[in-house]
PDB file of C-alpha atoms in Angstrom:
ATOM      1  CA  MET B 193      90.356  80.406 -48.080  1.00 56.00           C
ATOM      2  CA  LYS B 194      93.250  77.935 -48.313  1.00 59.00           C
ATOM      3  CA  ALA B 195      93.233  74.755 -46.303  1.00 64.00           C
ATOM      4  CA  ASN B 196      96.397  73.829 -44.417  1.00 65.00           C
ATOM      5  CA  SER B 197      98.160  71.584 -46.885  1.00 66.00           C
ATOM      6  CA  ALA B 198     101.318  70.963 -44.855  1.00 62.00           C
ATOM      7  CA  PRO B 199     101.853  67.313 -43.997  1.00 59.00           C
ATOM      8  CA  PRO B 200     101.695  66.456 -40.282  1.00 58.00           C
ATOM      9  CA  ALA B 201     105.056  66.321 -38.537  1.00 60.00           C
ATOM     10  CA  ALA B 202     106.309  62.839 -37.766  1.00 59.00           C
ATOM     11  CA  ALA B 203     106.543  62.051 -34.076  1.00 57.00           C
ATOM     12  CA  LYS B 204     110.101  61.580 -32.879  1.00 64.00           C
ATOM     13  CA  GLY B 205     110.810  60.015 -29.511  1.00 64.00           C
ATOM     14  CA  PRO B 206     108.135  59.843 -26.801  1.00 67.00           C
ATOM     15  CA  GLY B 207     104.630  61.021 -27.590  1.00 78.00           C
ATOM     16  CA  LEU B 208     104.490  63.887 -25.081  1.00 76.00           C
ATOM     17  CA  ALA B 209     107.039  66.138 -23.462  1.00 75.00           C
ATOM     18  CA  GLU B 210     107.782  65.569 -19.789  1.00 72.00           C
ATOM     19  CA  THR B 211     106.054  68.168 -17.647  1.00 73.00           C
ATOM     20  CA  GLY B 212     105.441  68.683 -13.962  1.00 69.00           C
ATOM     21  CA  THR B 213     107.728  68.122 -11.032  1.00 63.00           C
ATOM     22  CA  ASN B 214     110.842  66.043 -10.932  1.00 66.00           C
ATOM     23  CA  ASP B 215     112.405  63.989  -8.159  1.00 81.00           C
ATOM     24  CA  ASN B 216     114.660  66.813  -6.914  1.00 88.00           C
ATOM     25  CA  THR B 217     111.888  69.205  -5.906  1.00 86.00           C
ATOM     26  CA  ALA B 218     111.439  67.870  -2.372  1.00 88.00           C
ATOM     27  CA  ALA B 219     115.194  67.860  -1.724  1.00 91.00           C
ATOM     28  CA  ILE B 220     115.584  71.422  -2.976  1.00 92.00           C
ATOM     29  CA  ALA B 221     112.644  72.590  -0.855  1.00 93.00           C
ATOM     30  CA  GLY B 222     114.110  70.855   2.209  1.00 96.00           C
ATOM     31  CA  VAL B 223     117.500  72.493   1.751  1.00 97.00           C
ATOM     32  CA  ALA B 224     115.862  75.895   1.241  1.00 98.00           C
ATOM     33  CA  ALA B 225     113.815  75.497   4.429  1.00 98.00           C
ATOM     34  CA  ALA B 226     116.911  74.458   6.398  1.00 98.00           C
ATOM     35  CA  LEU B 227     118.799  77.508   5.140  1.00 98.00           C
ATOM     36  CA  LEU B 228     115.934  79.787   6.153  1.00 98.00           C
ATOM     37  CA  VAL B 229     115.850  78.311   9.654  1.00 98.00           C
ATOM     38  CA  ALA B 230     119.636  78.576   9.983  1.00 98.00           C
ATOM     39  CA  GLY B 231     119.569  82.194   8.838  1.00 98.00           C
ATOM     40  CA  GLY B 232     116.803  83.049  11.299  1.00 97.00           C
ATOM     41  CA  GLY B 233     118.675  81.367  14.135  1.00 97.00           C
ATOM     42  CA  THR B 234     121.827  83.271  13.260  1.00 97.00           C
ATOM     43  CA  ALA B 235     119.956  86.576  13.246  1.00 97.00           C
ATOM     44  CA  VAL B 236     118.461  85.862  16.685  1.00 96.00           C
ATOM     45  CA  ALA B 237     121.849  84.833  18.081  1.00 96.00           C
ATOM     46  CA  VAL B 238     123.527  87.995  16.769  1.00 96.00           C
ATOM     47  CA  ARG B 239     120.807  90.208  18.257  1.00 95.00           C
ATOM     48  CA  ARG B 240     121.084  88.502  21.654  1.00 94.00           C
ATOM     49  CA  ARG B 241     124.868  88.786  21.644  1.00 93.00           C
ATOM     50  CA  LYS B 242     124.693  92.473  20.711  1.00 91.00           C
ATOM     51  CA  ALA B 243     122.048  93.159  23.402  1.00 91.00           C
ATOM     52  CA  ARG B 244     124.145  91.356  26.032  1.00 91.00           C
ATOM     53  CA  ARG B 245     127.262  93.307  25.034  1.00 90.00           C
ATOM     54  CA  ASP B 246     125.440  96.674  25.112  1.00 87.00           C
ATOM     55  CA  ALA B 247     123.838  96.028  28.520  1.00 74.00           C
TER      56      ALA B 247
END
């Protein structure tokens, strides 16, 4: 059985890659939640308007 004879790769730049969350995650989640609430409110308003018109 052959041993791995390749030389180790030289580290370039920082030691480890950046992983995990970044600073924009909270802002993106906030905008998504606001859009969901706005969409739900629009749906309720359209249903009420249609029900009022049909009555």
